[in-house]
Amino acid sequence: MEIIISNLTKKYFKKNKKNIVLDNINVNFKYGKLYMIIGKSGAGKTSLLKCISQITKIDYGNIMIKNIVVNKLNDKELSNFRNNNIGFIFQNYNLLDFLTVEENVILPSLKNKKYCNKSKKRLENLLEYVGLKDKSEYFPTELSGGEQQRVAIARALINDPDIILADEPTGNIDNENKDNIIKLFKKLTQENKCIIVVTHDNEILKYADEIYTLNKGKLDKYDK
Ligand SMILES: Nc1ncnc2c1ncn2[C@@H]1O[C@H](COP(=O)(O)OP(=O)(O)OP(=O)(O)O)[C@@H](O)[C@H]1O
Ligand SMILES: [Mg+2]
């Protein structure tokens, strides 16, 4: 199985100026692999992940996952599709400040009948794994940046998605927790998940199965 991206093009317009951030990208991401994408700030890495998950609408091309052309789904279908298939770890975490750590993490599973019953146990395991079991009752504003990032990681994994899109998931965390997160990603690829990590962190590149660079709208394979 794979994510098949064909002719993906994304432009932004601002004050009549056109900015082509993704320029006719063709790439397949296979399940069972850990991909990493590097590139300068502003190159379009976050845009690419948001286009794959259709958080951001694309201008041209197709994104096909499990024989579904994701960019053709309506909002309701898309919301269900994402909830069942994609875990997104946001660069800026996107936690809800009025919910506790455990409420933030469990939230995506409330919509998902398949995971609702199992999710309590999963919640405990995930919080333990990311080292936040003793802070489950804290609010995001009471956490450090790295702790918030780990909440965002646990939340992305609560529904056991096949696809994990991670936008700089190790940007703010110490080496021990970083190792844990990378080990977890590696373990998930063995469970045939597809993981795409955007990163500025050269230290973690060695764990990638494949690395791509994004530059001037083009995505190219990068040899380690
Ligand atoms: N909603 C928007 N409207 C207009 N321009 C946008 C919008 N979102 C992003 N851009 C532009 O698209 C370009 C790529 O942004 P993006 O966030 O994808 O970069 P990035 O590679 O993730 O950068 P960083 O490494 O700093 O996170 C930037 O020049 C940005 O200004
Ligand atoms: Mg970014």
GROMACS .gro file of C-alpha atoms and ligand atoms in nm:
model
  256
    1MET     CA    1   0.000   0.000   0.000
    2GLU     CA    2   0.112   0.353  -0.059
    3ILE     CA    3   0.017   0.719  -0.069
    4ILE     CA    4   0.020   0.811  -0.436
    5ILE     CA    5   0.075   1.180  -0.503
    6SER     CA    6   0.047   1.296  -0.861
    7ASN     CA    7   0.101   1.642  -1.008
    8LEU     CA    8   0.047   1.807  -0.671
    9THR     CA    9   0.056   2.183  -0.706
   10LYS     CA   10  -0.008   2.441  -0.436
   11LYS     CA   11   0.013   2.817  -0.481
   12TYR     CA   12  -0.051   3.094  -0.237
   13PHE     CA   13  -0.157   3.441  -0.346
   14LYS     CA   14  -0.079   3.738  -0.130
   15LYS     CA   15  -0.116   4.100  -0.246
   16ASN     CA   16  -0.134   3.980  -0.609
   17LYS     CA   17   0.195   3.799  -0.569
   18LYS     CA   18   0.197   3.429  -0.656
   19ASN     CA   19   0.406   3.189  -0.449
   20ILE     CA   20   0.425   2.835  -0.593
   21VAL     CA   21   0.524   2.630  -0.290
   22LEU     CA   22   0.457   2.284  -0.436
   23ASP     CA   23   0.525   2.260  -0.806
   24ASN     CA   24   0.392   1.949  -0.980
   25ILE     CA   25   0.510   1.698  -0.723
   26ASN     CA   26   0.496   1.328  -0.807
   27VAL     CA   27   0.589   1.085  -0.533
   28ASN     CA   28   0.472   0.764  -0.369
   29PHE     CA   29   0.512   0.701   0.002
   30LYS     CA   30   0.497   0.332   0.090
   31TYR     CA   31   0.347   0.181   0.404
   32GLY     CA   32   0.610   0.025   0.630
   33LYS     CA   33   0.859   0.304   0.575
   34LEU     CA   34   0.986   0.605   0.768
   35TYR     CA   35   1.034   0.904   0.538
   36MET     CA   36   1.199   1.230   0.629
   37ILE     CA   37   1.166   1.558   0.443
   38ILE     CA   38   1.418   1.836   0.483
   39GLY     CA   39   1.439   2.184   0.335
   40LYS     CA   40   1.489   2.548   0.423
   41SER     CA   41   1.243   2.740   0.635
   42GLY     CA   42   0.963   2.852   0.406
   43ALA     CA   43   1.035   2.577   0.150
   44GLY     CA   44   0.681   2.437   0.187
   45LYS     CA   45   0.731   2.134   0.412
   46THR     CA   46   0.436   2.208   0.638
   47SER     CA   47   0.228   2.291   0.332
   48LEU     CA   48   0.310   1.950   0.184
   49LEU     CA   49   0.195   1.762   0.495
   50LYS     CA   50  -0.119   1.975   0.515
   51CYS     CA   51  -0.194   1.909   0.148
   52ILE     CA   52  -0.147   1.532   0.190
   53SER     CA   53  -0.401   1.536   0.474
   54GLN     CA   54  -0.617   1.795   0.294
   55ILE     CA   55  -0.611   2.034   0.587
   56THR     CA   56  -0.504   2.268   0.309
   57LYS     CA   57  -0.678   2.240  -0.028
   58ILE     CA   58  -0.459   2.181  -0.330
   59ASP     CA   59  -0.472   2.371  -0.660
   60TYR     CA   60  -0.399   2.082  -0.889
   61GLY     CA   61  -0.320   1.709  -0.886
   62ASN     CA   62  -0.440   1.415  -0.680
   63ILE     CA   63  -0.365   1.245  -0.351
   64MET     CA   64  -0.470   0.883  -0.349
   65ILE     CA   65  -0.479   0.674  -0.032
   66LYS     CA   66  -0.637   0.326  -0.020
   67ASN     CA   67  -0.781   0.381  -0.368
   68ILE     CA   68  -0.957   0.693  -0.248
   69VAL     CA   69  -0.881   1.026  -0.413
   70VAL     CA   70  -0.867   1.221  -0.091
   71ASN     CA   71  -0.886   1.565  -0.250
   72LYS     CA   72  -1.224   1.475  -0.403
   73LEU     CA   73  -1.390   1.398  -0.067
   74ASN     CA   74  -1.639   1.644   0.078
   75ASP     CA   75  -1.573   1.797   0.421
   76LYS     CA   76  -1.765   1.534   0.618
   77GLU     CA   77  -1.608   1.242   0.429
   78LEU     CA   78  -1.269   1.400   0.470
   79SER     CA   79  -1.312   1.448   0.841
   80ASN     CA   80  -1.403   1.078   0.882
   81PHE     CA   81  -1.124   0.969   0.651
   82ARG     CA   82  -0.865   1.165   0.846
   83ASN     CA   83  -0.998   1.046   1.179
   84ASN     CA   84  -0.967   0.682   1.068
   85ASN     CA   85  -0.644   0.697   0.873
   86ILE     CA   86  -0.418   0.991   0.953
   87GLY     CA   87  -0.243   1.110   1.267
   88PHE     CA   88  -0.108   1.464   1.229
   89ILE     CA   89   0.154   1.604   1.465
   90PHE     CA   90   0.142   1.982   1.421
   91GLN     CA   91   0.454   2.200   1.426
   92ASN     CA   92   0.280   2.434   1.670
   93TYR     CA   93   0.111   2.142   1.857
   94ASN     CA   94  -0.247   2.279   1.823
   95LEU     CA   95  -0.351   2.161   2.167
   96LEU     CA   96  -0.676   2.284   2.321
   97ASP     CA   97  -0.584   2.493   2.623
   98PHE     CA   98  -0.913   2.432   2.806
   99LEU     CA   99  -0.865   2.053   2.799
  100THR     CA  100  -0.624   1.853   3.015
  101VAL     CA  101  -0.344   1.641   2.873
  102GLU     CA  102  -0.553   1.324   2.877
  103GLU     CA  103  -0.859   1.500   2.735
  104ASN     CA  104  -0.650   1.641   2.450
  105VAL     CA  105  -0.507   1.299   2.371
  106ILE     CA  106  -0.835   1.109   2.383
  107LEU     CA  107  -1.038   1.365   2.190
  108PRO     CA  108  -0.990   1.219   1.836
  109SER     CA  109  -1.109   0.878   1.958
  110LEU     CA  110  -1.446   1.010   2.080
  111LYS     CA  111  -1.555   1.045   1.719
  112ASN     CA  112  -1.432   0.700   1.628
  113LYS     CA  113  -1.654   0.405   1.729
  114LYS     CA  114  -1.381   0.159   1.645
  115TYR     CA  115  -1.143   0.303   1.902
  116CYS     CA  116  -1.373   0.447   2.166
  117ASN     CA  117  -1.369   0.137   2.390
  118LYS     CA  118  -1.005   0.054   2.346
  119SER     CA  119  -0.887   0.406   2.385
  120LYS     CA  120  -0.870   0.425   2.766
  121LYS     CA  121  -0.600   0.160   2.778
  122ARG     CA  122  -0.432   0.308   2.474
  123LEU     CA  123  -0.437   0.649   2.639
  124GLU     CA  124  -0.254   0.513   2.944
  125ASN     CA  125   0.005   0.333   2.732
  126LEU     CA  126   0.068   0.634   2.512
  127LEU     CA  127   0.103   0.876   2.804
  128GLU     CA  128   0.343   0.635   2.968
  129TYR     CA  129   0.540   0.601   2.646
  130VAL     CA  130   0.580   0.974   2.593
  131GLY     CA  131   0.666   1.018   2.963
  132LEU     CA  132   0.359   1.217   3.067
  133LYS     CA  133   0.165   0.972   3.279
  134ASP     CA  134   0.211   1.185   3.591
  135LYS     CA  135   0.095   1.499   3.410
  136SER     CA  136  -0.230   1.365   3.265
  137GLU     CA  137  -0.435   1.619   3.464
  138TYR     CA  138  -0.225   1.920   3.363
  139PHE     CA  139  -0.343   2.182   3.115
  140PRO     CA  140  -0.123   2.266   2.812
  141THR     CA  141  -0.038   2.609   2.958
  142GLU     CA  142   0.114   2.428   3.258
  143LEU     CA  143   0.353   2.228   3.038
  144SER     CA  144   0.690   2.301   2.878
  145GLY     CA  145   0.715   2.321   2.498
  146GLY     CA  146   0.865   1.972   2.478
  147GLU     CA  147   0.591   1.829   2.699
  148GLN     CA  148   0.323   1.989   2.481
  149GLN     CA  149   0.494   1.839   2.179
  150ARG     CA  150   0.477   1.494   2.336
  151VAL     CA  151   0.105   1.542   2.407
  152ALA     CA  152   0.060   1.625   2.038
  153ILE     CA  153   0.243   1.304   1.945
  154ALA     CA  154   0.026   1.091   2.175
  155ARG     CA  155  -0.291   1.254   2.038
  156ALA     CA  156  -0.185   1.178   1.679
  157LEU     CA  157  -0.146   0.809   1.768
  158ILE     CA  158  -0.462   0.752   1.977
  159ASN     CA  159  -0.670   0.615   1.686
  160ASP     CA  160  -0.385   0.389   1.570
  161PRO     CA  161  -0.366   0.554   1.226
  162ASP     CA  162  -0.191   0.388   0.931
  163ILE     CA  163  -0.041   0.719   0.827
  164ILE     CA  164   0.147   0.953   1.058
  165LEU     CA  165   0.240   1.300   0.936
  166ALA     CA  166   0.480   1.461   1.180
  167ASP     CA  167   0.584   1.824   1.143
  168GLU     CA  168   0.914   1.867   1.329
  169PRO     CA  169   0.815   1.624   1.606
  170THR     CA  170   1.153   1.637   1.779
  171GLY     CA  171   1.202   2.012   1.748
  172ASN     CA  172   1.163   2.083   2.116
  173ILE     CA  173   1.246   1.765   2.304
  174ASP     CA  174   1.550   1.633   2.488
  175ASN     CA  175   1.764   1.342   2.369
  176GLU     CA  176   1.607   1.075   2.585
  177ASN     CA  177   1.253   1.157   2.476
  178LYS     CA  178   1.372   1.204   2.120
  179ASP     CA  179   1.514   0.851   2.120
  180ASN     CA  180   1.183   0.718   2.249
  181ILE     CA  181   0.986   0.896   1.978
  182ILE     CA  182   1.215   0.772   1.701
  183LYS     CA  183   1.206   0.416   1.842
  184LEU     CA  184   0.828   0.439   1.846
  185PHE     CA  185   0.821   0.555   1.482
  186LYS     CA  186   1.053   0.269   1.387
  187LYS     CA  187   0.830   0.019   1.568
  188LEU     CA  188   0.525   0.161   1.390
  189THR     CA  189   0.688   0.117   1.048
  190GLN     CA  190   0.732  -0.251   1.139
  191GLU     CA  191   0.355  -0.257   1.195
  192ASN     CA  192   0.329  -0.138   0.833
  193LYS     CA  193   0.248   0.225   0.905
  194CYS     CA  194   0.359   0.501   0.671
  195ILE     CA  195   0.539   0.777   0.859
  196ILE     CA  196   0.644   1.107   0.705
  197VAL     CA  197   0.852   1.333   0.925
  198VAL     CA  198   0.943   1.690   0.837
  199THR     CA  199   1.258   1.786   1.021
  200HIS     CA  200   1.542   2.030   1.069
  201ASP     CA  201   1.706   1.784   1.304
  202ASN     CA  202   2.010   1.631   1.131
  203GLU     CA  203   2.062   1.389   1.420
  204ILE     CA  204   1.751   1.188   1.338
  205LEU     CA  205   1.808   1.160   0.962
  206LYS     CA  206   2.002   0.839   1.007
  207TYR     CA  207   1.682   0.663   1.114
  208ALA     CA  208   1.500   0.743   0.789
  209ASP     CA  209   1.439   0.475   0.529
  210GLU     CA  210   1.428   0.748   0.266
  211ILE     CA  211   1.504   1.120   0.274
  212TYR     CA  212   1.362   1.387   0.041
  213THR     CA  213   1.452   1.752   0.004
  214LEU     CA  214   1.199   2.020  -0.077
  215ASN     CA  215   1.343   2.314  -0.265
  216LYS     CA  216   1.180   2.570  -0.495
  217GLY     CA  217   0.861   2.366  -0.506
  218LYS     CA  218   1.033   2.043  -0.609
  219LEU     CA  219   1.069   1.728  -0.401
  220ASP     CA  220   1.384   1.529  -0.474
  221LYS     CA  221   1.530   1.213  -0.329
  222TYR     CA  222   1.834   1.280  -0.112
  223ASP     CA  223   2.111   1.025  -0.076
  224LYS     CA  224   2.236   0.981   0.278
  225LIG     N1  225  -0.206   3.059   0.429
  225LIG     C1  226  -0.100   3.109   0.363
  225LIG     N2  227  -0.113   3.218   0.283
  225LIG     C2  228  -0.008   3.268   0.214
  225LIG     N3  229   0.115   3.215   0.216
  225LIG     C3  230   0.134   3.105   0.294
  225LIG     C4  231   0.028   3.047   0.371
  225LIG     N4  232   0.077   2.940   0.437
  225LIG     C5  233   0.208   2.932   0.404
  225LIG     N5  234   0.241   3.031   0.317
  225LIG     C6  235   0.375   3.052   0.258
  225LIG     O1  236   0.419   2.930   0.201
  225LIG     C7  237   0.558   2.915   0.221
  225LIG     C8  238   0.585   2.780   0.279
  225LIG     O2  239   0.535   2.775   0.411
  225LIG     P1  240   0.549   2.642   0.499
  225LIG     O3  241   0.490   2.669   0.630
  225LIG     O4  242   0.495   2.527   0.421
  225LIG     O5  243   0.710   2.631   0.508
  225LIG     P2  244   0.802   2.529   0.590
  225LIG     O6  245   0.895   2.464   0.492
  225LIG     O7  246   0.718   2.440   0.672
  225LIG     O8  247   0.887   2.628   0.682
  225LIG     P3  248   0.945   2.607   0.833
  225LIG     O9  249   1.065   2.518   0.819
  225LIG    O10  250   0.981   2.745   0.876
  225LIG    O11  251   0.836   2.547   0.915
  225LIG     C9  252   0.604   3.031   0.308
  225LIG    O12  253   0.671   3.125   0.226
  225LIG    C10  254   0.476   3.091   0.362
  225LIG    O13  255   0.480   3.231   0.371
  226MG      MG  256   0.693   2.418   0.874
   0.00000   0.00000   0.00000
